[in-house]
Amino acid sequence: MKQTPDSDLSNYKPAGKLKGKVALITGGDSGIGRAVAVAFAMEGADVAVLSNETRGDEQETRRMVEEKGGRCLVIAGDVRDSKQCRDAVEQTVQKFGGLNILVNNAHYQMAHKKFEDLSEEQFRLSVETNILGYFFMVKAALPHLNKGDAIINTGSIVGMTGHEMLVDYSATKAASHTFTKSLALALGERGIRVNGVIPGPVWTPNIPATMPKDEVENFGHEVALGRPGQPEELAPAYVLLASSDGSFMTGSLIEVTGGRLGANA
C-alpha cells in the first residue's frame, strides 16, 4: 500500500477506562481491528485477536499491543465455523480468566463491476462471514458475559446507503445493524450492552485488495471532510462503547464517516 493505514494511536491519550477487562476482537489482524486492539490495551484491557488469515499481520498486532504494555493472545480461526468461534472464546477465557467485551469486526468484502458478476458463492461468503459469523460469536461469548459487559458490532455506512459495487456486502451490513438493535433489546434486562460502530470510508488493507484501481485512487474523497478516515480515528468510538462512559448506550449505531450523509454521496 502506498499509503499505510495509521493504527498505532500515537496521539491517543488513555485513561485506564478498561483496566481489568478482557476483550476478544475478530478481524483483529489489521485495519480497524488492530487499532481497536491497541486502544483497548492502552486503556488497560487484556486483548485476544481472532484472525482467519495467518500472514504475519496478526503478529504485528500483538507486537503493537505488547509495545503499549498490554497482553495479547493471537488466535487463528474462521468465524463462519461455530465450533471455531466457541474455541476462540474458550481460549480467551482460559488465557485471561474471563471475557467482558466482544468486538465483531471480521468481514468479507469484494467489489463487482456489474451485478451479473456477483456470484452465488461470493454472496454466501458475505452472509456467512458478515452476519452468521456475528451470530456464532455472540452465541459463544454470551455464557461468559455479565451485567456491565459489552458487545460491539462493526457495521458500515453502505449498510445504510447501499453501494452499486458492494451489493452483498451492503446487504449484510444492513443486517448487522438490525441484529445489533434487536440483540440490544434481547439482552437489555441482563445489563449487557450491544452497540455498533458505523465506519465510512476508512483506509485499510482491505480497500486496495478488494476495490477497482480507480475507486482506490479516489477513495474517501466524496465525504464532507474530503478524505478517507484512518483506523485509529475509529478506535475511540469502540472505547466509548466498551467502557463505563457508554453505560447508558445500547442499541446505538455510532457513525464515524467523515460526513458521508447521502445515499448518492
PDB file of C-alpha atoms in Angstrom:
ATOM      1  CA  MET A   1       0.000   0.000   0.000  1.00  0.00           C
ATOM      2  CA  LYS A   2       1.403   3.425  -0.986  1.00  0.00           C
ATOM      3  CA  GLN A   3      -0.449   4.969   1.950  1.00  0.00           C
ATOM      4  CA  THR A   4      -0.127   2.881   5.100  1.00  0.00           C
ATOM      5  CA  PRO A   5      -3.120   2.680   7.448  1.00  0.00           C
ATOM      6  CA  ASP A   6      -2.459   4.519  10.697  1.00  0.00           C
ATOM      7  CA  SER A   7      -3.256   2.184  13.588  1.00  0.00           C
ATOM      8  CA  ASP A   8      -0.593   2.993  16.188  1.00  0.00           C
ATOM      9  CA  LEU A   9      -2.674   5.560  18.156  1.00  0.00           C
ATOM     10  CA  SER A  10       0.408   7.689  18.737  1.00  0.00           C
ATOM     11  CA  ASN A  11      -1.779  10.687  19.614  1.00  0.00           C
ATOM     12  CA  TYR A  12      -4.260   8.782  21.778  1.00  0.00           C
ATOM     13  CA  LYS A  13      -4.462   9.700  25.486  1.00  0.00           C
ATOM     14  CA  PRO A  14      -5.591   6.679  27.550  1.00  0.00           C
ATOM     15  CA  ALA A  15      -7.272   6.989  30.934  1.00  0.00           C
ATOM     16  CA  GLY A  16      -7.472   3.419  32.257  1.00  0.00           C
ATOM     17  CA  LYS A  17     -11.075   3.035  31.105  1.00  0.00           C
ATOM     18  CA  LEU A  18     -10.817  -0.737  30.524  1.00  0.00           C
ATOM     19  CA  LYS A  19      -8.493  -1.743  33.339  1.00  0.00           C
ATOM     20  CA  GLY A  20      -9.133  -5.328  34.366  1.00  0.00           C
ATOM     21  CA  LYS A  21     -11.293  -6.091  31.323  1.00  0.00           C
ATOM     22  CA  VAL A  22     -10.814  -8.841  28.752  1.00  0.00           C
ATOM     23  CA  ALA A  23     -11.690  -8.241  25.098  1.00  0.00           C
ATOM     24  CA  LEU A  24     -11.961 -10.555  22.109  1.00  0.00           C
ATOM     25  CA  ILE A  25     -11.751  -8.861  18.709  1.00  0.00           C
ATOM     26  CA  THR A  26     -12.459 -10.708  15.471  1.00  0.00           C
ATOM     27  CA  GLY A  27     -10.630  -9.487  12.402  1.00  0.00           C
ATOM     28  CA  GLY A  28      -8.014  -8.016  14.717  1.00  0.00           C
ATOM     29  CA  ASP A  29      -5.022  -8.629  12.483  1.00  0.00           C
ATOM     30  CA  SER A  30      -5.078  -5.270  10.673  1.00  0.00           C
ATOM     31  CA  GLY A  31      -7.001  -2.084   9.980  1.00  0.00           C
ATOM     32  CA  ILE A  32      -9.814  -1.145  12.337  1.00  0.00           C
ATOM     33  CA  GLY A  33      -9.474  -4.341  14.394  1.00  0.00           C
ATOM     34  CA  ARG A  34      -5.793  -3.690  15.024  1.00  0.00           C
ATOM     35  CA  ALA A  35      -6.433  -0.079  16.053  1.00  0.00           C
ATOM     36  CA  VAL A  36      -9.150  -1.209  18.458  1.00  0.00           C
ATOM     37  CA  ALA A  37      -6.844  -3.840  19.948  1.00  0.00           C
ATOM     38  CA  VAL A  38      -4.133  -1.250  20.547  1.00  0.00           C
ATOM     39  CA  ALA A  39      -6.592   1.264  22.029  1.00  0.00           C
ATOM     40  CA  PHE A  40      -8.107  -1.342  24.343  1.00  0.00           C
ATOM     41  CA  ALA A  41      -4.635  -2.368  25.515  1.00  0.00           C
ATOM     42  CA  MET A  42      -3.713   1.249  26.176  1.00  0.00           C
ATOM     43  CA  GLU A  43      -6.864   1.512  28.298  1.00  0.00           C
ATOM     44  CA  GLY A  44      -5.771  -1.476  30.373  1.00  0.00           C
ATOM     45  CA  ALA A  45      -7.580  -4.434  28.812  1.00  0.00           C
ATOM     46  CA  ASP A  46      -6.169  -7.855  28.002  1.00  0.00           C
ATOM     47  CA  VAL A  47      -6.815  -8.486  24.321  1.00  0.00           C
ATOM     48  CA  ALA A  48      -7.383 -11.583  22.196  1.00  0.00           C
ATOM     49  CA  VAL A  49      -7.449 -11.171  18.427  1.00  0.00           C
ATOM     50  CA  LEU A  50      -9.039 -13.722  16.116  1.00  0.00           C
ATOM     51  CA  SER A  51      -7.746 -13.868  12.556  1.00  0.00           C
ATOM     52  CA  ASN A  52      -8.678 -16.203   9.719  1.00  0.00           C
ATOM     53  CA  GLU A  53      -5.599 -15.495   7.596  1.00  0.00           C
ATOM     54  CA  THR A  54      -2.201 -16.020   9.228  1.00  0.00           C
ATOM     55  CA  ARG A  55       0.101 -13.897   7.073  1.00  0.00           C
ATOM     56  CA  GLY A  56       2.038 -12.298   9.895  1.00  0.00           C
ATOM     57  CA  ASP A  57      -0.270  -9.291  10.282  1.00  0.00           C
ATOM     58  CA  GLU A  58      -1.731 -10.729  13.469  1.00  0.00           C
ATOM     59  CA  GLN A  59       1.760 -10.961  14.969  1.00  0.00           C
ATOM     60  CA  GLU A  60       2.308  -7.291  14.210  1.00  0.00           C
ATOM     61  CA  THR A  61      -0.898  -6.537  16.091  1.00  0.00           C
ATOM     62  CA  ARG A  62       0.432  -8.494  19.054  1.00  0.00           C
ATOM     63  CA  ARG A  63       3.740  -6.639  18.877  1.00  0.00           C
ATOM     64  CA  MET A  64       1.943  -3.287  18.877  1.00  0.00           C
ATOM     65  CA  VAL A  65      -0.270  -4.278  21.807  1.00  0.00           C
ATOM     66  CA  GLU A  66       2.699  -5.505  23.821  1.00  0.00           C
ATOM     67  CA  GLU A  67       4.654  -2.376  22.943  1.00  0.00           C
ATOM     68  CA  LYS A  68       1.899  -0.424  24.692  1.00  0.00           C
ATOM     69  CA  GLY A  69       2.276  -2.615  27.771  1.00  0.00           C
ATOM     70  CA  GLY A  70      -0.689  -4.897  27.111  1.00  0.00           C
ATOM     71  CA  ARG A  71      -1.143  -8.647  26.856  1.00  0.00           C
ATOM     72  CA  CYS A  72      -2.308 -10.130  23.559  1.00  0.00           C
ATOM     73  CA  LEU A  73      -3.443 -13.610  22.596  1.00  0.00           C
ATOM     74  CA  VAL A  74      -3.458 -14.402  18.878  1.00  0.00           C
ATOM     75  CA  ILE A  75      -5.998 -16.997  17.752  1.00  0.00           C
ATOM     76  CA  ALA A  76      -6.365 -18.493  14.285  1.00  0.00           C
ATOM     77  CA  GLY A  77      -9.970 -19.223  13.356  1.00  0.00           C
ATOM     78  CA  ASP A  78     -12.816 -18.768  10.904  1.00  0.00           C
ATOM     79  CA  VAL A  79     -15.955 -17.045  12.209  1.00  0.00           C
ATOM     80  CA  ARG A  80     -18.019 -18.979   9.650  1.00  0.00           C
ATOM     81  CA  ASP A  81     -17.470 -22.103  11.755  1.00  0.00           C
ATOM     82  CA  SER A  82     -19.426 -22.136  15.025  1.00  0.00           C
ATOM     83  CA  LYS A  83     -17.016 -24.581  16.657  1.00  0.00           C
ATOM     84  CA  GLN A  84     -14.039 -22.368  15.877  1.00  0.00           C
ATOM     85  CA  CYS A  85     -15.925 -19.428  17.406  1.00  0.00           C
ATOM     86  CA  ARG A  86     -16.516 -21.418  20.578  1.00  0.00           C
ATOM     87  CA  ASP A  87     -12.865 -22.470  20.639  1.00  0.00           C
ATOM     88  CA  ALA A  88     -11.736 -18.840  20.301  1.00  0.00           C
ATOM     89  CA  VAL A  89     -13.864 -17.796  23.261  1.00  0.00           C
ATOM     90  CA  GLU A  90     -12.645 -20.713  25.376  1.00  0.00           C
ATOM     91  CA  GLN A  91      -9.005 -19.936  24.584  1.00  0.00           C
ATOM     92  CA  THR A  92      -9.577 -16.334  25.613  1.00  0.00           C
ATOM     93  CA  VAL A  93     -11.248 -17.300  28.882  1.00  0.00           C
ATOM     94  CA  GLN A  94      -8.549 -19.848  29.703  1.00  0.00           C
ATOM     95  CA  LYS A  95      -5.761 -17.361  28.984  1.00  0.00           C
ATOM     96  CA  PHE A  96      -7.168 -14.290  30.732  1.00  0.00           C
ATOM     97  CA  GLY A  97      -9.714 -15.693  33.181  1.00  0.00           C
ATOM     98  CA  GLY A  98     -12.880 -14.300  31.640  1.00  0.00           C
ATOM     99  CA  LEU A  99     -14.456 -12.216  28.895  1.00  0.00           C
ATOM    100  CA  ASN A 100     -16.069  -8.781  29.138  1.00  0.00           C
ATOM    101  CA  ILE A 101     -16.026  -7.300  25.641  1.00  0.00           C
ATOM    102  CA  LEU A 102     -16.764  -8.924  22.281  1.00  0.00           C
ATOM    103  CA  VAL A 103     -15.975  -6.932  19.150  1.00  0.00           C
ATOM    104  CA  ASN A 104     -17.404  -8.466  15.972  1.00  0.00           C
ATOM    105  CA  ASN A 105     -15.214  -6.939  13.293  1.00  0.00           C
ATOM    106  CA  ALA A 106     -14.258  -9.750  10.892  1.00  0.00           C
ATOM    107  CA  HIS A 107     -15.815  -9.239   7.489  1.00  0.00           C
ATOM    108  CA  TYR A 108     -15.620 -10.150   3.814  1.00  0.00           C
ATOM    109  CA  GLN A 109     -15.868  -7.592   1.011  1.00  0.00           C
ATOM    110  CA  MET A 110     -15.216  -7.805  -2.720  1.00  0.00           C
ATOM    111  CA  ALA A 111     -16.374  -5.263  -5.277  1.00  0.00           C
ATOM    112  CA  HIS A 112     -18.112  -6.244  -8.521  1.00  0.00           C
ATOM    113  CA  LYS A 113     -18.368  -4.018 -11.613  1.00  0.00           C
ATOM    114  CA  LYS A 114     -21.774  -5.389 -12.641  1.00  0.00           C
ATOM    115  CA  PHE A 115     -24.435  -7.160 -10.635  1.00  0.00           C
ATOM    116  CA  GLU A 116     -24.098 -10.125 -13.004  1.00  0.00           C
ATOM    117  CA  ASP A 117     -20.515 -10.516 -11.791  1.00  0.00           C
ATOM    118  CA  LEU A 118     -21.726 -11.199  -8.257  1.00  0.00           C
ATOM    119  CA  SER A 119     -21.661 -14.966  -7.852  1.00  0.00           C
ATOM    120  CA  GLU A 120     -23.752 -17.106  -5.542  1.00  0.00           C
ATOM    121  CA  GLU A 121     -20.518 -18.269  -3.911  1.00  0.00           C
ATOM    122  CA  GLN A 122     -19.494 -14.697  -3.089  1.00  0.00           C
ATOM    123  CA  PHE A 123     -22.950 -13.798  -1.777  1.00  0.00           C
ATOM    124  CA  ARG A 124     -22.920 -16.819   0.526  1.00  0.00           C
ATOM    125  CA  LEU A 125     -19.406 -15.992   1.708  1.00  0.00           C
ATOM    126  CA  SER A 126     -20.514 -12.455   2.595  1.00  0.00           C
ATOM    127  CA  VAL A 127     -23.573 -13.677   4.504  1.00  0.00           C
ATOM    128  CA  GLU A 128     -21.670 -16.397   6.349  1.00  0.00           C
ATOM    129  CA  THR A 129     -18.834 -14.061   7.370  1.00  0.00           C
ATOM    130  CA  ASN A 130     -20.574 -10.748   7.938  1.00  0.00           C
ATOM    131  CA  ILE A 131     -23.733 -11.782   9.738  1.00  0.00           C
ATOM    132  CA  LEU A 132     -23.692 -15.521  10.545  1.00  0.00           C
ATOM    133  CA  GLY A 133     -20.205 -15.081  11.994  1.00  0.00           C
ATOM    134  CA  TYR A 134     -21.518 -12.342  14.300  1.00  0.00           C
ATOM    135  CA  PHE A 135     -24.298 -14.684  15.440  1.00  0.00           C
ATOM    136  CA  PHE A 136     -21.859 -17.528  16.128  1.00  0.00           C
ATOM    137  CA  MET A 137     -19.508 -15.284  18.121  1.00  0.00           C
ATOM    138  CA  VAL A 138     -22.319 -13.889  20.280  1.00  0.00           C
ATOM    139  CA  LYS A 139     -23.656 -17.381  20.970  1.00  0.00           C
ATOM    140  CA  ALA A 140     -20.175 -18.483  22.040  1.00  0.00           C
ATOM    141  CA  ALA A 141     -19.430 -15.405  24.151  1.00  0.00           C
ATOM    142  CA  LEU A 142     -22.767 -14.938  25.897  1.00  0.00           C
ATOM    143  CA  PRO A 143     -22.319 -17.576  28.637  1.00  0.00           C
ATOM    144  CA  HIS A 144     -19.287 -15.605  29.843  1.00  0.00           C
ATOM    145  CA  LEU A 145     -20.769 -12.093  29.699  1.00  0.00           C
ATOM    146  CA  ASN A 146     -22.372 -10.422  32.688  1.00  0.00           C
ATOM    147  CA  LYS A 147     -24.031  -7.175  33.681  1.00  0.00           C
ATOM    148  CA  GLY A 148     -21.891  -4.242  32.552  1.00  0.00           C
ATOM    149  CA  ASP A 149     -20.208  -6.172  29.755  1.00  0.00           C
ATOM    150  CA  ALA A 150     -20.451  -5.160  26.105  1.00  0.00           C
ATOM    151  CA  ILE A 151     -20.838  -6.419  22.551  1.00  0.00           C
ATOM    152  CA  ILE A 152     -19.767  -4.103  19.736  1.00  0.00           C
ATOM    153  CA  ASN A 153     -20.545  -4.886  16.105  1.00  0.00           C
ATOM    154  CA  THR A 154     -18.794  -3.207  13.198  1.00  0.00           C
ATOM    155  CA  GLY A 155     -21.294  -2.108  10.563  1.00  0.00           C
ATOM    156  CA  SER A 156     -20.800   0.166   7.567  1.00  0.00           C
ATOM    157  CA  ILE A 157     -22.287   3.314   6.122  1.00  0.00           C
ATOM    158  CA  VAL A 158     -23.068   1.364   2.942  1.00  0.00           C
ATOM    159  CA  GLY A 159     -25.447  -0.720   5.051  1.00  0.00           C
ATOM    160  CA  MET A 160     -27.482   2.481   5.298  1.00  0.00           C
ATOM    161  CA  THR A 161     -26.926   3.990   1.860  1.00  0.00           C
ATOM    162  CA  GLY A 162     -26.279   0.965  -0.353  1.00  0.00           C
ATOM    163  CA  HIS A 163     -23.472   0.685  -2.896  1.00  0.00           C
ATOM    164  CA  GLU A 164     -23.738  -0.382  -6.511  1.00  0.00           C
ATOM    165  CA  MET A 165     -20.479  -2.379  -6.441  1.00  0.00           C
ATOM    166  CA  LEU A 166     -20.981  -3.869  -2.973  1.00  0.00           C
ATOM    167  CA  VAL A 167     -24.492  -5.295  -3.131  1.00  0.00           C
ATOM    168  CA  ASP A 168     -23.795  -8.355  -0.997  1.00  0.00           C
ATOM    169  CA  TYR A 169     -21.598  -6.504   1.497  1.00  0.00           C
ATOM    170  CA  SER A 170     -24.109  -3.674   1.868  1.00  0.00           C
ATOM    171  CA  ALA A 171     -26.956  -6.114   2.457  1.00  0.00           C
ATOM    172  CA  THR A 172     -25.078  -7.984   5.180  1.00  0.00           C
ATOM    173  CA  LYS A 173     -24.024  -4.765   6.883  1.00  0.00           C
ATOM    174  CA  ALA A 174     -27.634  -3.578   6.950  1.00  0.00           C
ATOM    175  CA  ALA A 175     -28.481  -6.918   8.559  1.00  0.00           C
ATOM    176  CA  SER A 176     -25.759  -6.404  11.167  1.00  0.00           C
ATOM    177  CA  HIS A 177     -27.275  -3.029  12.092  1.00  0.00           C
ATOM    178  CA  THR A 178     -30.675  -4.604  12.777  1.00  0.00           C
ATOM    179  CA  PHE A 179     -29.013  -7.539  14.516  1.00  0.00           C
ATOM    180  CA  THR A 180     -27.337  -5.031  16.834  1.00  0.00           C
ATOM    181  CA  LYS A 181     -30.581  -3.267  17.727  1.00  0.00           C
ATOM    182  CA  SER A 182     -32.551  -6.474  18.198  1.00  0.00           C
ATOM    183  CA  LEU A 183     -29.824  -8.061  20.307  1.00  0.00           C
ATOM    184  CA  ALA A 184     -29.702  -4.934  22.480  1.00  0.00           C
ATOM    185  CA  LEU A 185     -33.400  -5.413  23.223  1.00  0.00           C
ATOM    186  CA  ALA A 186     -32.913  -9.109  23.900  1.00  0.00           C
ATOM    187  CA  LEU A 187     -30.032  -8.599  26.354  1.00  0.00           C
ATOM    188  CA  GLY A 188     -31.121  -5.348  27.991  1.00  0.00           C
ATOM    189  CA  GLU A 189     -32.590  -6.998  31.079  1.00  0.00           C
ATOM    190  CA  ARG A 190     -29.275  -8.735  31.691  1.00  0.00           C
ATOM    191  CA  GLY A 191     -27.403  -5.435  31.636  1.00  0.00           C
ATOM    192  CA  ILE A 192     -25.288  -6.463  28.632  1.00  0.00           C
ATOM    193  CA  ARG A 193     -24.972  -3.545  26.230  1.00  0.00           C
ATOM    194  CA  VAL A 194     -24.958  -4.093  22.455  1.00  0.00           C
ATOM    195  CA  ASN A 195     -23.944  -1.297  20.103  1.00  0.00           C
ATOM    196  CA  GLY A 196     -22.461  -0.774  16.666  1.00  0.00           C
ATOM    197  CA  VAL A 197     -19.862   1.439  15.051  1.00  0.00           C
ATOM    198  CA  ILE A 198     -20.669   2.528  11.501  1.00  0.00           C
ATOM    199  CA  PRO A 199     -17.484   3.409   9.613  1.00  0.00           C
ATOM    200  CA  GLY A 200     -17.470   5.485   6.477  1.00  0.00           C
ATOM    201  CA  PRO A 201     -14.572   5.155   4.025  1.00  0.00           C
ATOM    202  CA  VAL A 202     -11.605   4.065   6.151  1.00  0.00           C
ATOM    203  CA  TRP A 203      -8.163   3.377   4.707  1.00  0.00           C
ATOM    204  CA  THR A 204      -7.375  -0.268   5.474  1.00  0.00           C
ATOM    205  CA  PRO A 205      -5.518  -3.033   3.586  1.00  0.00           C
ATOM    206  CA  ASN A 206      -8.930  -4.315   2.508  1.00  0.00           C
ATOM    207  CA  ILE A 207      -9.502  -1.345   0.198  1.00  0.00           C
ATOM    208  CA  PRO A 208      -6.756  -1.873  -2.425  1.00  0.00           C
ATOM    209  CA  ALA A 209      -7.267  -5.631  -2.117  1.00  0.00           C
ATOM    210  CA  THR A 210     -10.985  -5.549  -2.963  1.00  0.00           C
ATOM    211  CA  MET A 211     -11.766  -2.387  -4.935  1.00  0.00           C
ATOM    212  CA  PRO A 212     -11.091  -1.379  -8.571  1.00  0.00           C
ATOM    213  CA  LYS A 213      -7.998   0.796  -9.103  1.00  0.00           C
ATOM    214  CA  ASP A 214      -9.969   3.918  -9.997  1.00  0.00           C
ATOM    215  CA  GLU A 215     -12.062   3.569  -6.834  1.00  0.00           C
ATOM    216  CA  VAL A 216      -8.922   3.148  -4.737  1.00  0.00           C
ATOM    217  CA  GLU A 217      -7.331   6.277  -6.210  1.00  0.00           C
ATOM    218  CA  ASN A 218     -10.384   8.391  -5.304  1.00  0.00           C
ATOM    219  CA  PHE A 219     -11.292   6.539  -2.142  1.00  0.00           C
ATOM    220  CA  GLY A 220     -12.949   8.631   0.538  1.00  0.00           C
ATOM    221  CA  HIS A 221     -12.902  11.984  -1.207  1.00  0.00           C
ATOM    222  CA  GLU A 222     -16.701  12.089  -1.527  1.00  0.00           C
ATOM    223  CA  VAL A 223     -17.233  12.774   2.185  1.00  0.00           C
ATOM    224  CA  ALA A 224     -17.607  16.195   3.799  1.00  0.00           C
ATOM    225  CA  LEU A 225     -14.053  16.135   5.172  1.00  0.00           C
ATOM    226  CA  GLY A 226     -12.700  15.265   1.731  1.00  0.00           C
ATOM    227  CA  ARG A 227     -10.547  12.313   2.760  1.00  0.00           C
ATOM    228  CA  PRO A 228     -10.747   8.728   3.993  1.00  0.00           C
ATOM    229  CA  GLY A 229     -10.510   8.042   7.703  1.00  0.00           C
ATOM    230  CA  GLN A 230      -7.671   6.236   9.424  1.00  0.00           C
ATOM    231  CA  PRO A 231      -8.257   3.139  11.590  1.00  0.00           C
ATOM    232  CA  GLU A 232      -7.050   4.972  14.689  1.00  0.00           C
ATOM    233  CA  GLU A 233      -9.809   7.547  14.182  1.00  0.00           C
ATOM    234  CA  LEU A 234     -12.393   4.776  14.697  1.00  0.00           C
ATOM    235  CA  ALA A 235     -10.882   3.268  17.825  1.00  0.00           C
ATOM    236  CA  PRO A 236     -12.127   5.881  20.352  1.00  0.00           C
ATOM    237  CA  ALA A 237     -15.738   5.057  19.435  1.00  0.00           C
ATOM    238  CA  TYR A 238     -15.121   1.431  20.400  1.00  0.00           C
ATOM    239  CA  VAL A 239     -13.531   2.511  23.672  1.00  0.00           C
ATOM    240  CA  LEU A 240     -16.609   4.599  24.459  1.00  0.00           C
ATOM    241  CA  LEU A 241     -18.953   1.690  23.831  1.00  0.00           C
ATOM    242  CA  ALA A 242     -16.790  -0.798  25.726  1.00  0.00           C
ATOM    243  CA  SER A 243     -16.279   1.370  28.816  1.00  0.00           C
ATOM    244  CA  SER A 244     -18.479   2.740  31.587  1.00  0.00           C
ATOM    245  CA  ASP A 245     -18.547   6.039  29.672  1.00  0.00           C
ATOM    246  CA  GLY A 246     -21.155   4.339  27.488  1.00  0.00           C
ATOM    247  CA  SER A 247     -23.131   2.880  30.388  1.00  0.00           C
ATOM    248  CA  PHE A 248     -26.473   4.234  29.118  1.00  0.00           C
ATOM    249  CA  MET A 249     -25.846   3.344  25.491  1.00  0.00           C
ATOM    250  CA  THR A 250     -27.336   0.216  23.972  1.00  0.00           C
ATOM    251  CA  GLY A 251     -28.860  -0.369  20.568  1.00  0.00           C
ATOM    252  CA  SER A 252     -26.888   2.630  19.296  1.00  0.00           C
ATOM    253  CA  LEU A 253     -25.200   2.873  15.902  1.00  0.00           C
ATOM    254  CA  ILE A 254     -22.387   5.425  16.059  1.00  0.00           C
ATOM    255  CA  GLU A 255     -21.494   6.823  12.642  1.00  0.00           C
ATOM    256  CA  VAL A 256     -17.828   7.694  12.122  1.00  0.00           C
ATOM    257  CA  THR A 257     -17.984   8.578   8.445  1.00  0.00           C
ATOM    258  CA  GLY A 258     -16.203  11.866   7.817  1.00  0.00           C
ATOM    259  CA  GLY A 259     -19.574  13.210   6.732  1.00  0.00           C
ATOM    260  CA  ARG A 260     -20.884  10.686   4.244  1.00  0.00           C
ATOM    261  CA  LEU A 261     -24.551  11.568   4.646  1.00  0.00           C
ATOM    262  CA  GLY A 262     -26.448  10.824   1.447  1.00  0.00           C
ATOM    263  CA  ALA A 263     -27.325   7.693  -0.477  1.00  0.00           C
ATOM    264  CA  ASN A 264     -25.589   9.074  -3.570  1.00  0.00           C
ATOM    265  CA  ALA A 265     -22.589  10.549  -1.762  1.00  0.00           C
TER     266      ALA A 265
END
